[in-house]
Every structure is written in structure tokens, then in C-alpha cells.
XYZ file of C-alpha atoms in Angstrom:
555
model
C -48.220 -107.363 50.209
C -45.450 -107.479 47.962
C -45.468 -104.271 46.478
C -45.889 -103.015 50.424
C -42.664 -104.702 50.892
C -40.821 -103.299 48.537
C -41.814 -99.856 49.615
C -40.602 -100.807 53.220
C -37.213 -101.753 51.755
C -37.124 -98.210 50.031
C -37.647 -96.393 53.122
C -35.245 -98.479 54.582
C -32.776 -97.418 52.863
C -33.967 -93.777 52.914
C -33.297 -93.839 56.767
C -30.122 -95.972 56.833
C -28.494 -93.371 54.265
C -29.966 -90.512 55.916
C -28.019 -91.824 59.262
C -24.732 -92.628 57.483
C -24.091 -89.396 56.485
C -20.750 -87.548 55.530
C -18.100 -86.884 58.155
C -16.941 -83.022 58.322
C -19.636 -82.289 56.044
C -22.660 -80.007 56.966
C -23.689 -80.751 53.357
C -27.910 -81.208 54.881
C -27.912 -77.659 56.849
C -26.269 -76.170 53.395
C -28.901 -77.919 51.355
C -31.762 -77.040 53.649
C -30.522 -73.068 53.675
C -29.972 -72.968 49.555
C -33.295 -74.733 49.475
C -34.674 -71.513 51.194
C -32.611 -69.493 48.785
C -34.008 -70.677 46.272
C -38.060 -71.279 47.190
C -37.907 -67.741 48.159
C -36.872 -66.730 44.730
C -39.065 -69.255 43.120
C -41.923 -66.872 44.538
C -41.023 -64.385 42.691
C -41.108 -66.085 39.313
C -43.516 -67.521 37.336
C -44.004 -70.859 35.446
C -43.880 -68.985 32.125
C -40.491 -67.214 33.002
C -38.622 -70.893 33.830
C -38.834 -71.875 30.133
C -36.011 -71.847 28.063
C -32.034 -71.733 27.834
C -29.489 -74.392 27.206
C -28.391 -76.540 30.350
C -24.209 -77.080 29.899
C -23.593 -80.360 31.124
C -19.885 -82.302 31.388
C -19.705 -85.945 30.578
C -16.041 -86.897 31.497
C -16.022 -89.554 28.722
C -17.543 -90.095 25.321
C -20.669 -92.237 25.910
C -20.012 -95.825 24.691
C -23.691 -95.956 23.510
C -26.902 -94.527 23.659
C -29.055 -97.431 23.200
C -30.687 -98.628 26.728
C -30.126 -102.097 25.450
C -26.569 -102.018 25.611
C -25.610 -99.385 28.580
C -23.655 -100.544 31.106
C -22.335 -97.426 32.461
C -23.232 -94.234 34.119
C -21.541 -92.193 31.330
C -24.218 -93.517 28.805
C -27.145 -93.780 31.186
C -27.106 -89.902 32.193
C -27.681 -89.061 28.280
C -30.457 -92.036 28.302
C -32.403 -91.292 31.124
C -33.209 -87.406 29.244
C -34.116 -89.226 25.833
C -35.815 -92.711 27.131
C -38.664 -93.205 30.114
C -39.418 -96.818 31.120
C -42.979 -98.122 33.076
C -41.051 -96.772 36.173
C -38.777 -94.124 37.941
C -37.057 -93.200 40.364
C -37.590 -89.801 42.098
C -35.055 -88.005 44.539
C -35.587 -89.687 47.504
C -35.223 -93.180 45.575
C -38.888 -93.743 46.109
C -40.381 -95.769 42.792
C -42.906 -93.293 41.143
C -45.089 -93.492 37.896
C -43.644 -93.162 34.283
C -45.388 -94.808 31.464
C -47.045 -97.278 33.560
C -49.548 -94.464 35.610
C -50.441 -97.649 38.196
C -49.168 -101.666 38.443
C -50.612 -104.548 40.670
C -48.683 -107.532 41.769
C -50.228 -110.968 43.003
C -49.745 -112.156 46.410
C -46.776 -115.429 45.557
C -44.518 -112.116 43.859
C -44.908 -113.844 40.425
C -47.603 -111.656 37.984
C -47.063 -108.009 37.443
C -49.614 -106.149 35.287
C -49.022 -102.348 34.668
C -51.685 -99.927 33.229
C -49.990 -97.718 31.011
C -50.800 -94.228 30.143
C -52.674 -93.080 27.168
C -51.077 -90.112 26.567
C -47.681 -90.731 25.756
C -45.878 -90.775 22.419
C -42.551 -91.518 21.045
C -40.427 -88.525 19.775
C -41.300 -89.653 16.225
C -45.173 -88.864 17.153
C -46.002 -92.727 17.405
C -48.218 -93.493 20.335
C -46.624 -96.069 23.326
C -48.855 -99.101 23.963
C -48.680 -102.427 25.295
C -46.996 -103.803 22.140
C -44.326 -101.310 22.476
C -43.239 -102.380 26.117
C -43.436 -105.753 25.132
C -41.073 -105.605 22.421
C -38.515 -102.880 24.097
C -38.209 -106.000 26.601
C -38.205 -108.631 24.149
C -35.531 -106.675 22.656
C -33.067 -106.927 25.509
C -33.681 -110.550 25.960
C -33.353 -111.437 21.506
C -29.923 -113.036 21.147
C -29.479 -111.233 18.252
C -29.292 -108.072 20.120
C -26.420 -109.434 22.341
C -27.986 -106.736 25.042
C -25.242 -107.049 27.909
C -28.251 -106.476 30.151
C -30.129 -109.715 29.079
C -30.003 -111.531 32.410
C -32.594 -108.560 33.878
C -35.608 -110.618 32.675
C -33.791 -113.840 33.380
C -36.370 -114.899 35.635
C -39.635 -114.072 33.174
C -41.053 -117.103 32.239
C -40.390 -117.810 28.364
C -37.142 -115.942 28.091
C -35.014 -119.373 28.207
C -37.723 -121.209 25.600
C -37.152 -118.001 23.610
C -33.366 -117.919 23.161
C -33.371 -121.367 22.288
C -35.222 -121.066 19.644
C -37.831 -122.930 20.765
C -40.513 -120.058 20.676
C -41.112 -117.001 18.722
C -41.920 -114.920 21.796
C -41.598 -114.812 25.444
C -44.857 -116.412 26.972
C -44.105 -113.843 29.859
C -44.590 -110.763 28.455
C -48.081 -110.657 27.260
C -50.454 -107.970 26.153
C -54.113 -107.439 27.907
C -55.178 -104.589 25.685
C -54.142 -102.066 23.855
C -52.759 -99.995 27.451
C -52.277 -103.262 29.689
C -49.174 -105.490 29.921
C -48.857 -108.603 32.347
C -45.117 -109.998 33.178
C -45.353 -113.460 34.309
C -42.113 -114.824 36.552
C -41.203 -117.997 37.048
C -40.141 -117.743 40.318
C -40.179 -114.442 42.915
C -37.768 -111.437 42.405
C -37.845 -109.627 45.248
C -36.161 -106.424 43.359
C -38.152 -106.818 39.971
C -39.721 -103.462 40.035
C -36.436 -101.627 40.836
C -34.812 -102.996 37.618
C -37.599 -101.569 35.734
C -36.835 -98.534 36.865
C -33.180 -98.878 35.419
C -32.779 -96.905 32.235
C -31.559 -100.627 30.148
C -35.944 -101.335 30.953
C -36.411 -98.544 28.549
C -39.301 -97.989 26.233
C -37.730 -98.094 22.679
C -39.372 -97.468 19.409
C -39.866 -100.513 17.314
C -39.895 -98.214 14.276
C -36.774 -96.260 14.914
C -35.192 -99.790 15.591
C -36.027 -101.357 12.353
C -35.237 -98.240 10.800
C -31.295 -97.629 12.034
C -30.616 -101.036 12.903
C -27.290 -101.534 14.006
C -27.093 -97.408 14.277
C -30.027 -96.869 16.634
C -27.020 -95.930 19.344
C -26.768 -93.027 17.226
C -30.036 -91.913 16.320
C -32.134 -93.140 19.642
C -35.721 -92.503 19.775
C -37.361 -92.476 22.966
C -40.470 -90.982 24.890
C -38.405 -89.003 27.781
C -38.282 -85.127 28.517
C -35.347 -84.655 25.926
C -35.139 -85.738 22.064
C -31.783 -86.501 20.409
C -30.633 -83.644 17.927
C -26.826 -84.943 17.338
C -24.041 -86.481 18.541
C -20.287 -85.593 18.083
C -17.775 -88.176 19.421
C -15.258 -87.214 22.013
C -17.061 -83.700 21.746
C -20.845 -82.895 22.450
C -24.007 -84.798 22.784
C -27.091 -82.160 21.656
C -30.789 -82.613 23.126
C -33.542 -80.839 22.819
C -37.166 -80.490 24.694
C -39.825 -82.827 23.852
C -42.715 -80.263 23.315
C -45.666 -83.609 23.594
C -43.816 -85.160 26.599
C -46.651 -86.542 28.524
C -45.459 -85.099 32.285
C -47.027 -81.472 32.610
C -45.759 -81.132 28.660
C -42.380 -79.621 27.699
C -39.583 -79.624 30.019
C -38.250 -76.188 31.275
C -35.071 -76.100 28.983
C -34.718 -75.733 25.175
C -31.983 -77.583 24.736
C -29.025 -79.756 26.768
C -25.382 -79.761 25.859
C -23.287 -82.562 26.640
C -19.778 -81.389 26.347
C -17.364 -84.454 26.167
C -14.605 -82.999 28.947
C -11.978 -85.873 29.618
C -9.294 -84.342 31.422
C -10.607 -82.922 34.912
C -8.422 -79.750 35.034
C -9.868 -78.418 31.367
C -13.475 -79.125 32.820
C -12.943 -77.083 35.865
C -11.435 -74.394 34.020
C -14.466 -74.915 31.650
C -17.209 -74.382 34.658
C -15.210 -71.637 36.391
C -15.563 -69.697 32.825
C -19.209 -70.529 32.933
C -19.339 -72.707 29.607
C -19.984 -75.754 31.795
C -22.631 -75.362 34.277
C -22.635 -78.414 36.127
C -19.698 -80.768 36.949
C -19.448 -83.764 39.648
C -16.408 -86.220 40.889
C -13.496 -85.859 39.686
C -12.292 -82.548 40.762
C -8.777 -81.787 40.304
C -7.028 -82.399 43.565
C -6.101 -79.073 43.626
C -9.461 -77.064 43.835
C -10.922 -79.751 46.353
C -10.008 -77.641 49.462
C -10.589 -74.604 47.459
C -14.594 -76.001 46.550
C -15.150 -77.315 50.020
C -14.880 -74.046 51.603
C -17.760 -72.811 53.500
C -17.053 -69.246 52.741
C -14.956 -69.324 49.368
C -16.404 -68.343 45.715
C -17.902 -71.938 45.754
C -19.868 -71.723 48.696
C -23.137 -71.801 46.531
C -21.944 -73.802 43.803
C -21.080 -77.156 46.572
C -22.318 -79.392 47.608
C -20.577 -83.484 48.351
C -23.411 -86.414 47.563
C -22.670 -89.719 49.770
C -23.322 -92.407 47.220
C -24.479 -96.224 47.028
C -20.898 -97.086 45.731
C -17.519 -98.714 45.722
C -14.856 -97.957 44.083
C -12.306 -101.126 43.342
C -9.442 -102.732 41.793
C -10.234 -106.182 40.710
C -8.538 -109.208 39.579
C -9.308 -111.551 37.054
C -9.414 -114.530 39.095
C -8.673 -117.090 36.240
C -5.397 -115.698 35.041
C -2.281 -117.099 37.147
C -1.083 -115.857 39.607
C -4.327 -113.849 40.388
C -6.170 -117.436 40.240
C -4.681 -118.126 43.529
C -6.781 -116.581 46.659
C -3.543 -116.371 48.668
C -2.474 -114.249 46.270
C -5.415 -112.135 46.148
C -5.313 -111.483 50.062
C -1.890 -110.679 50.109
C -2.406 -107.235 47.389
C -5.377 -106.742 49.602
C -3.322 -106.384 52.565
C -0.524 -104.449 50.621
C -2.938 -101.671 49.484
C -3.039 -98.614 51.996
C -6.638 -97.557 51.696
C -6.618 -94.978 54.318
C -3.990 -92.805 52.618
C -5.741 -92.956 49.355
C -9.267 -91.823 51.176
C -7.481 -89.312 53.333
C -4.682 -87.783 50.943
C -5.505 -88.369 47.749
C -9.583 -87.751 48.228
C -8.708 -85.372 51.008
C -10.696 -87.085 53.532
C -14.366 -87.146 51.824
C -14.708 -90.581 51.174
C -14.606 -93.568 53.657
C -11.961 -96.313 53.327
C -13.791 -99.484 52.056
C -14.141 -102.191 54.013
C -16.326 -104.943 52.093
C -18.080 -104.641 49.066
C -21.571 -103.086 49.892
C -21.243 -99.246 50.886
C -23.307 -97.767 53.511
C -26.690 -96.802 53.191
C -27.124 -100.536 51.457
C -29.338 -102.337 52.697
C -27.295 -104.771 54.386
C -24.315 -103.115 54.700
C -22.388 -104.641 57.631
C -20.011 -102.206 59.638
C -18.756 -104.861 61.509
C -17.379 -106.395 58.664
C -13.445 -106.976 59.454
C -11.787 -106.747 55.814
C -8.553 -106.202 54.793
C -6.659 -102.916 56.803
C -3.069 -102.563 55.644
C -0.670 -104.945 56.994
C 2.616 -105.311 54.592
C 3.967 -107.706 57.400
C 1.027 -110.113 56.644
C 0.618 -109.485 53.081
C 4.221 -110.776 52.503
C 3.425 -113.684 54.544
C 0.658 -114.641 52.219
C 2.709 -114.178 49.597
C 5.072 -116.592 51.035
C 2.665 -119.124 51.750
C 1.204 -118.741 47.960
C 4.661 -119.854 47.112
C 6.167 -116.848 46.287
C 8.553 -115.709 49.274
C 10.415 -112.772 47.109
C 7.379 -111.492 45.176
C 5.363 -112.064 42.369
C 7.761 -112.813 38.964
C 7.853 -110.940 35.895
C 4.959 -107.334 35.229
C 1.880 -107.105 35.762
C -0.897 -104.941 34.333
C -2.895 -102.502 36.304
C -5.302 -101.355 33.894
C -7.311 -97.600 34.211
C -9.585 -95.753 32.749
C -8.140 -92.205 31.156
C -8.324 -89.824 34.638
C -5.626 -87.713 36.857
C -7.937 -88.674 39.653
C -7.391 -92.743 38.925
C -3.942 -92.635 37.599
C -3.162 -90.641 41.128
C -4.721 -93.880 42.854
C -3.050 -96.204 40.540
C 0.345 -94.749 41.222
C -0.128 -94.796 45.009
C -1.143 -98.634 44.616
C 1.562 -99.637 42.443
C 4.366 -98.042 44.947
C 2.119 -100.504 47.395
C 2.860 -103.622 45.519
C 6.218 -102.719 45.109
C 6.825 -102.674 48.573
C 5.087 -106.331 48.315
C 7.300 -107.328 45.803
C 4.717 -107.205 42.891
C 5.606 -105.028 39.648
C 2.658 -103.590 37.734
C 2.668 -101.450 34.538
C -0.038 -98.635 34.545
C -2.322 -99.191 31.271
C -4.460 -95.860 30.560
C -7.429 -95.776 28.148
C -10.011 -94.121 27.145
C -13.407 -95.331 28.735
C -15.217 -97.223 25.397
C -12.321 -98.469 24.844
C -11.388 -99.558 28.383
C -14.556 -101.193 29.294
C -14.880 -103.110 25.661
C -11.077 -104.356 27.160
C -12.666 -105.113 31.007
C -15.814 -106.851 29.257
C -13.729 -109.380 27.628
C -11.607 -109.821 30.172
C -8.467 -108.815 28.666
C -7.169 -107.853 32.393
C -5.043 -109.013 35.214
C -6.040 -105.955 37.839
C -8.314 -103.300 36.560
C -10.186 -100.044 38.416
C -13.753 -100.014 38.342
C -16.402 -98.096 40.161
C -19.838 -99.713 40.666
C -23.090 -97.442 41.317
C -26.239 -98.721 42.333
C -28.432 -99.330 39.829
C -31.389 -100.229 42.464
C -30.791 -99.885 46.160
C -31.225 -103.572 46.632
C -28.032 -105.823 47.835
C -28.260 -107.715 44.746
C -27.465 -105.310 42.357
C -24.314 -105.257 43.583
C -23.885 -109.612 44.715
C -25.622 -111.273 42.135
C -24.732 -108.792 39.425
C -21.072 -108.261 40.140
C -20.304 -111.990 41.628
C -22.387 -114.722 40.106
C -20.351 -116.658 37.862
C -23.420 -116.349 35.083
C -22.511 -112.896 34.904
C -18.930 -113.625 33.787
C -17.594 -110.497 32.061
C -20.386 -108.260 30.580
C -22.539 -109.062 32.701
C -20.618 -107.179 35.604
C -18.820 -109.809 37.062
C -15.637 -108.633 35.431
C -13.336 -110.668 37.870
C -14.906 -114.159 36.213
C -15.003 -115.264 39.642
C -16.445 -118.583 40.182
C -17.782 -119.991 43.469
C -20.728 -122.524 43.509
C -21.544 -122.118 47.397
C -21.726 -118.527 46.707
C -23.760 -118.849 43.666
C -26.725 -120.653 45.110
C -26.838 -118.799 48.154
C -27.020 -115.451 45.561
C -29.990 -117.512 44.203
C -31.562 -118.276 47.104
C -31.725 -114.564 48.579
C -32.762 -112.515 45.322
C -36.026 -114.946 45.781
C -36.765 -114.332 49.683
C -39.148 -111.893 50.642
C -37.841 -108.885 52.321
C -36.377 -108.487 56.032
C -34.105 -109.505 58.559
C -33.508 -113.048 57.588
C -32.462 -111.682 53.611
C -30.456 -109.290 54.464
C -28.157 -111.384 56.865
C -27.939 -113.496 54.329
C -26.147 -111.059 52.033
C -24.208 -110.541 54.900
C -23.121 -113.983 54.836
C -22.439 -113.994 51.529
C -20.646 -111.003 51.150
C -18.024 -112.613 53.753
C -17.649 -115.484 51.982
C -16.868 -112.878 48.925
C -14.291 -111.368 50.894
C -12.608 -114.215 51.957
C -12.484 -114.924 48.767
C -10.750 -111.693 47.588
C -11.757 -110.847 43.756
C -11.665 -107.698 44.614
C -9.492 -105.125 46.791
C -12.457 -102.885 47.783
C -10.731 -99.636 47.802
C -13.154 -96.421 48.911
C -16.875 -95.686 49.041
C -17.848 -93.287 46.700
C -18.883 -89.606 47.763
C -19.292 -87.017 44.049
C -17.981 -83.403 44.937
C -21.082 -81.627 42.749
C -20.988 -78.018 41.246
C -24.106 -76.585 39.947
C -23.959 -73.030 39.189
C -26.447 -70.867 41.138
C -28.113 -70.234 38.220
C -29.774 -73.834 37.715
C -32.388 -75.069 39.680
C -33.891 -78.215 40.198
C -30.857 -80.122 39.383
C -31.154 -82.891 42.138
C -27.968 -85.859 42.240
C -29.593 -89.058 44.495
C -27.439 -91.223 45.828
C -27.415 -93.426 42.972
C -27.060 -90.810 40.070
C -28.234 -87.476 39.055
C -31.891 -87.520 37.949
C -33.538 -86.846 34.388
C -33.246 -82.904 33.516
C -37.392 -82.648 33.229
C -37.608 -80.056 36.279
C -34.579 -78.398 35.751
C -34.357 -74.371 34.751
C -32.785 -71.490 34.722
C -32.531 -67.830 36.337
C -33.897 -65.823 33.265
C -30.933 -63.775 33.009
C -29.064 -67.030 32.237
C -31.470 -68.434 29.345
């Protein structure tokens, strides 16, 4: 019954983002003919003739790792999710589907999980995967020593607490059955516990790989996924190649995947229009948007604009003065002209935000009021915060190196100085700048948060509960005990009505509360070159390479 509900809330959300879709954007009709294109060329070749090539990928920032343990980021987890597969995927319609785990059972109170694994599948070192492997890739996350900033996923396995205390030399949770069966035990219900296996930080890892880099398994990762690591040049390229034992129909199409570390987005473009990038998504140069969007231009087959299950904000860190003060908070939201930044600056393909969940959430409330620009009341907020001329002294709006975000950051600082608020623009690179969001070494920051599971929770509990201070997403250190138990109290309710209107309640609170000033949900501009095929981009991310290949003429 519980695994039935969870495949209800999938669906759900298949249909609610299907119905959202993307203003001015036949981007399904344009799908559905290329799909055509493209199955009536498949016809024509065979299996044997899709092998080989190098895929040219663009990652728009050095990866900060490339250990599942310690991702945080989508950089990082597009390079994982080719190297490392975990008990369970995702596949394009955000359906969960098979990995390592060929079949799971769940008991009827939501709180025992076994998962029958598959027999056939081996690490890239040649090692075999069995139950003792899964049990210490999740161990792993949960070890203090590891300091995994993705520890609080098995928060609720029972054990984990007893473990990091010191009071037990393993988790009593995660037990082995036999040699190919592994039982998680919770201590209470988690109504999204399969999706976060799915996540690429649930990871199978190899023990002996881990033992044998240590601190350096970032850089020499060993995984069981359609891709093995060959090397890794910072701020350059990242270097894959196929798996020939991977245990899903063997060998993936390509040879080999090239990760070419592209920071500035006018050098990328120039890069794929020369052909030696052959995929690149977002953060287009203003410039070639209306130029990629048209129906008829030299991108016409190239195009296509992905809706996605995300928000892009500026926060505050709610514990610094003045930003401590809600007031305060309100009156920046109010100051911030959302609508020109969706409408000029991302030339009308994104949709001003107007609360924290996007659509296509599950629970995404469009009656939600939030903040609409209103300098009048902003500065009346201001007033009443006890600051009637403006903020005194600078303030630091802190960004992530990108024309696309300094752009927004510009537009938002002339905002505030309208308001009376000052800010200094802060640019770094994106290790650097999230190490510097983590600790939070911020008074207002940009960040973007993705989906990692379309559940309301990944984006409440994660990015609001105060236990998640910092790392653990909630990078505004916001801190409200009402809001906290409520977050408790729906991640443990069964799916339906009555859960999701409680994230609706809670998410107003949230707002009224104003740690963040929601700014746009996310849509990704996507170029693939004709050439490729199979590369599929979900709402949440782009998936694993494994069914990707190339027109032989390109290989």
C-alpha cells in the first residue's frame, strides 16, 4: 500500500507538470515531431552502428567533488550519476525504476524496506556489489568521520543516532539478509524514503577504492554506473569512459564522455556553435536567446526549453543584523521587481516566483499571494523596522561567477537602491562560493534549488528546518519552531490531500516569514546537437548518458 502510494504521488506530479506547461512555447509538438525525426532514422540503423564516439559535454563550473557522499550540487551530481548507480533510479518521466536493487518490498506501517539486489553487477575495479556493499556506502554517509553534508538522508533509520554517538559500531538499521538482500529498518514513516534513494548522494561506493584513496576518493571515484572515471583536470575537463561489464544490456553506446569545464557562457556558446561542445543548457548568453528560440533559425533542431522543479532565489542569512529582522526581510522582498527580471532579463521563459515551491510540485499553491513589487510598501516596512532612510552602511550580495547572475544581481541592487539599501556585488567561483554559502559567511546570496525528488519536502524540510542549518541546505539558518514540527509532522503522513495542504500551510508561514526573496522558477534553454540521440533532460536534471549515441558520421 505504501509503495502504491508513492507511485500515485509520481504520477501526480507527472500530470500536474504536464498541465503547467511553458507559455509561448510549443516545446511538446517540437519534441513529438523530432521524436519522429529521429525513430524514423533509428530504423535505418542498427544496434551495432550506435556504438562509439566521444559525447562533448559543458559543465559551467569545476565540480566541487565527485564523491556521492559529499555532493550537494547539480554541477557534481551530473558527473556522478555516469560513474555511480544506487538501489534506485529515476527514468524520464520521473517514474522510480530498477538499478542495483532489480525488486524491493515495503511493510504495511511504511517502516521495513528490503531490496533484492542484482547478481550481476560489479564495481569498475571488477569487485562484485552485494549486500555488504550497500550497507556500508550508507553507513558511509551517516560515519561522522565522513562529515557527508548529506547525513540527515538516513536520519530517520533506526541506529543512525546510537551510531554517531558512539554508542554502537553499526547502524542496527541497515542489516544484511544474505549475500543479495538488504533490509532498512525506520524508526518512524518517511513518506519520500524511496525517492532519496534514488538521489545520486544514496550511491553504491566501493569499500575498497575508499580505503584505498581515502581522503582522495573525490578524485579517483569508483562506482558501478554506465561510465568509469579516466581523469580529471580542474577548471578544465572531466574524462569518462564506457563500462564494458555494466550490468544494463552491457556497455553503454559511447566510448568515452568529455566534460569540458566552460565558465563563462559566451565562450561555451561559441564552443557548441563550432561543434567542440555538443550539448549545452541554461545559461545562454542573453544575446543568442531570441536567436535559439526561433522556430525557423539554424537552431530549430538543436532547441528545445525544459520547465523545471525549481526556484531560483536570493536569500538572507536570517541571524546577521539587520537581515535578523523579518520587517526587514519583507521590505527587499517588496523592493525586488521580479517581473522585469523574468521578462527582460530571461526574455520571458521563466515565470516570476511567487512562493517557494515551483509548479509541477506537488503542492504547489497558485493562489499563493507573495510578494509583487511595491517600493511604496517596501519603504514603509523599512520604516516600521526602524529604519525610515534606509538600511546604514554596505551590504553584500554574494554570486556565483555568471553574466547570467551578475545581470540579475545588478538589476536587484539598482532595486535596493531605490529602497535605500547599498549592496556590493561579491563574484566567485562556484567551489569556492558554496564552501562560503555553507558556512554561512553571507548576508544575501543567489542560489538555485533543483529537485532532488519531486516530493514537497525536498524543498521544506531540506531548505527550512533549522537542523539543516547551513550544509544541510538551509543556508538562510532560519529558525522557526512552529514551522519545524509541522515539517516533521508532514514528511511522516501518508500521501494525499490532507499532506499536501499542509505544506501549503507551511510554506505560508515560510513566506511570511521572508528568508528568502523567491525570485523566478527555473525553465533550462537546452542545445543538443542533432547528432546525439537519446539525450533526455527531466524536469529535475538531465539523466545518466547510458542510452545516449551518436549519428555514425559523428563518432
Amino acid at each position: 500500500m505504501f509503495k502504491k502510494s508513492i507511485s500515485l504521488l509520481l504520477i501526480l506530479f507527472v500530470v500536474l507538470f504536464a498541465a503547467v506547461g511553458c507559455g509561448g512555447n510549443d516545446v511538446n509538438k517540437k519534441e513529438a515531431k523530432n521524436g519522429e525525426q529521429v525513430k524514423e532514422k533509428d530504423q535505418k540503423i542498427t544496434k551495432k552502428e550506435k556504438y562509439g564516439g566521444t559525447f562533448k559535454g559543458r559543465l559551467a563550473s569545476d565540480p566541487p567533488t565527485l564523491d556521492p557522499a559529499h555532493a550537494t550540487d547539480t554541477t557534481s551530481s551530473r558527473v556522478i550519476r555516469n560513474i555511480f548507480d544506487g538501489l534506485v533510479q529515476y527514468n524520464k518521466d520521473l517514474e522510480i525504476v530498477p538499478a542495483i536493487a532489480k525488486s524491493w518490498d515495503v511493510s504495511k506501517d511504511g517502516l521495513t524496506w528490503t531490496f533484492n539486489l542484482r547478481k550481476d553487477v560489479t564495481f569498475h575495479n571488477g569487485n562484485k556489489v552485494t549486500a555488504e556493499d550497500v550497507i556500508y556506502s550508507f553507513t558511509r554517509i551517516v560515519d561522522p568521520d565522513t562529515m557527508s553534508e548529506r547525513a540527515g538522508l538516513f536520519e530517520d533509520v533506526k541506529g543512525v543516532e546510537a551510531y554517531q554517538n558512539g554508542k554502537a559500531d553499526k547502524v542496527s538499521g541497515f542489516k544484511k539478509i544474505d549475500k543479495y538482500t538488504v533490509r532498512i529498518q525506520l524508526k518512524r514513516p518517511f513518506t519520500p524514503f524511496l525517492q532519496v534513494l534514488a538521489m545520486e548522494n544514496a550511491s553504491i561506493v566501493s569499500k575498497e577504492a575508499v580505503k584505498k584513496y581515502g581522503d582522495q576518493f573525490s578524485q579517483h571515484p569508483v562506482g558501478t554506473g554506465p561510465f568509469k572515471f579516466t581523469s580529471w583536470k580542474h577548471d578544465s575537463k572531466v574524462v569518462l569512459e564506457k563500462f564494458e561489464d555494466y550490468y544494463v544490456d552491457g556497455r553503454p553506446y559511447l566510448d568515452k564522455v568529455e566534460y569540458k569545464v566552460i565558465a563563462d557562457n559566451t565562450t561555451a556558446f561559441a564552443s557548441y556553435e563550432q561543434g567542440s561542445i555538443y550539448q549545452m543548457d541554461s545559461d545562454i548568453p542573453s544575446g543568442q536567446v531570441e536567436r535559439i528560440m526561433d522556430p525557423n533559425g539554424e537552431f530549430a533542431d538543436d532547441y528545445s526549453l525544459v520547465n523545471r522543479l525549481g526556484t531560483y532565489y536570493l536569500g538572507f542569512n536570517t541571524q546577521k543584523a539587520p537581515f535578523d529582522n523579518p520587517k526587514v526581510r519583507k521590505a527587499l522582498n517588496y523592493a525586488v521587481n521580479r517581473q522585469v527580471i523574468a521578462q527582460v532579463l530571461r526574455h520571458g521563459t521563466v515565470k516570476p516566483a511567487q512562493g517557494i515551491l515551483p509548479p509541477g510540485m506537488p503542492g504547489y499553491n497558485p493562489d499563493l499571494e507573495g510578494y509583487t513589487f511595491n517600493m511604496k510598501k517596501a519603504k514603509k516596512l523599512l520604516a516600521e523596522a526602524g529604519y525610515p532612510n534606509g538600511l546604514p552602511g554596505t551590504y553584500e550580495l554574494a554570486y556565483n561567477t555568471s553574466k547570467s547572475h551578475q545581470k540579475i544581481a545588478v538589476a536587484v541592487q539598482r532595486n535596493l537602491k531605490e529602497l535605500g539599501v547599498d549592496v556590493k556585488l561579491v563574484n566567485t567561483d562556484w567551489g569556492t562560493y558554496i564552501n562560503k554559502v555553507d558556512k554561512g559567511d553571507t548576508q544575501i546570496f543567489r542560489l538555485g534549488w533543483i529537485a532532488d525528488y519531486p516530493d514537497p519536502d525536498n524543498f521544506l524540510y531540506v531548505l527550512f528546518h533549522s537542523d539543516n542549518a547551513g550544509s544541510g541546505g538551509n543556508y538562510s539558518f532560519y529558525k522557526n519552531p512552529a514551522v519545524d514540527k509541522l515539517l516533521e509532522k508532514a514528511r511522516r503522513m501518508k500521501p494525499g490531500k490532507e499532506r499536501l495542504e499542509l505544506y501549503q500551510k507551511i510554506e505560508k508561514k515560510i513566506m511570511d516569514d521572508a528568508p528568502w526573496i523567491p525570485v523566478y522558477y527555473y525553465s533550462t534553454h537546452v542545445l543538443v546537437k542533432p547528432f546525439v540521440h537519446g539525450y533526455t533532460f527531466t524536469p529535475q536534471t538531465p539523466l545518466e548518458l547510458t542510452d545516449v549515441w551518436l549519428d555514425p558520421s559523428h563518432q
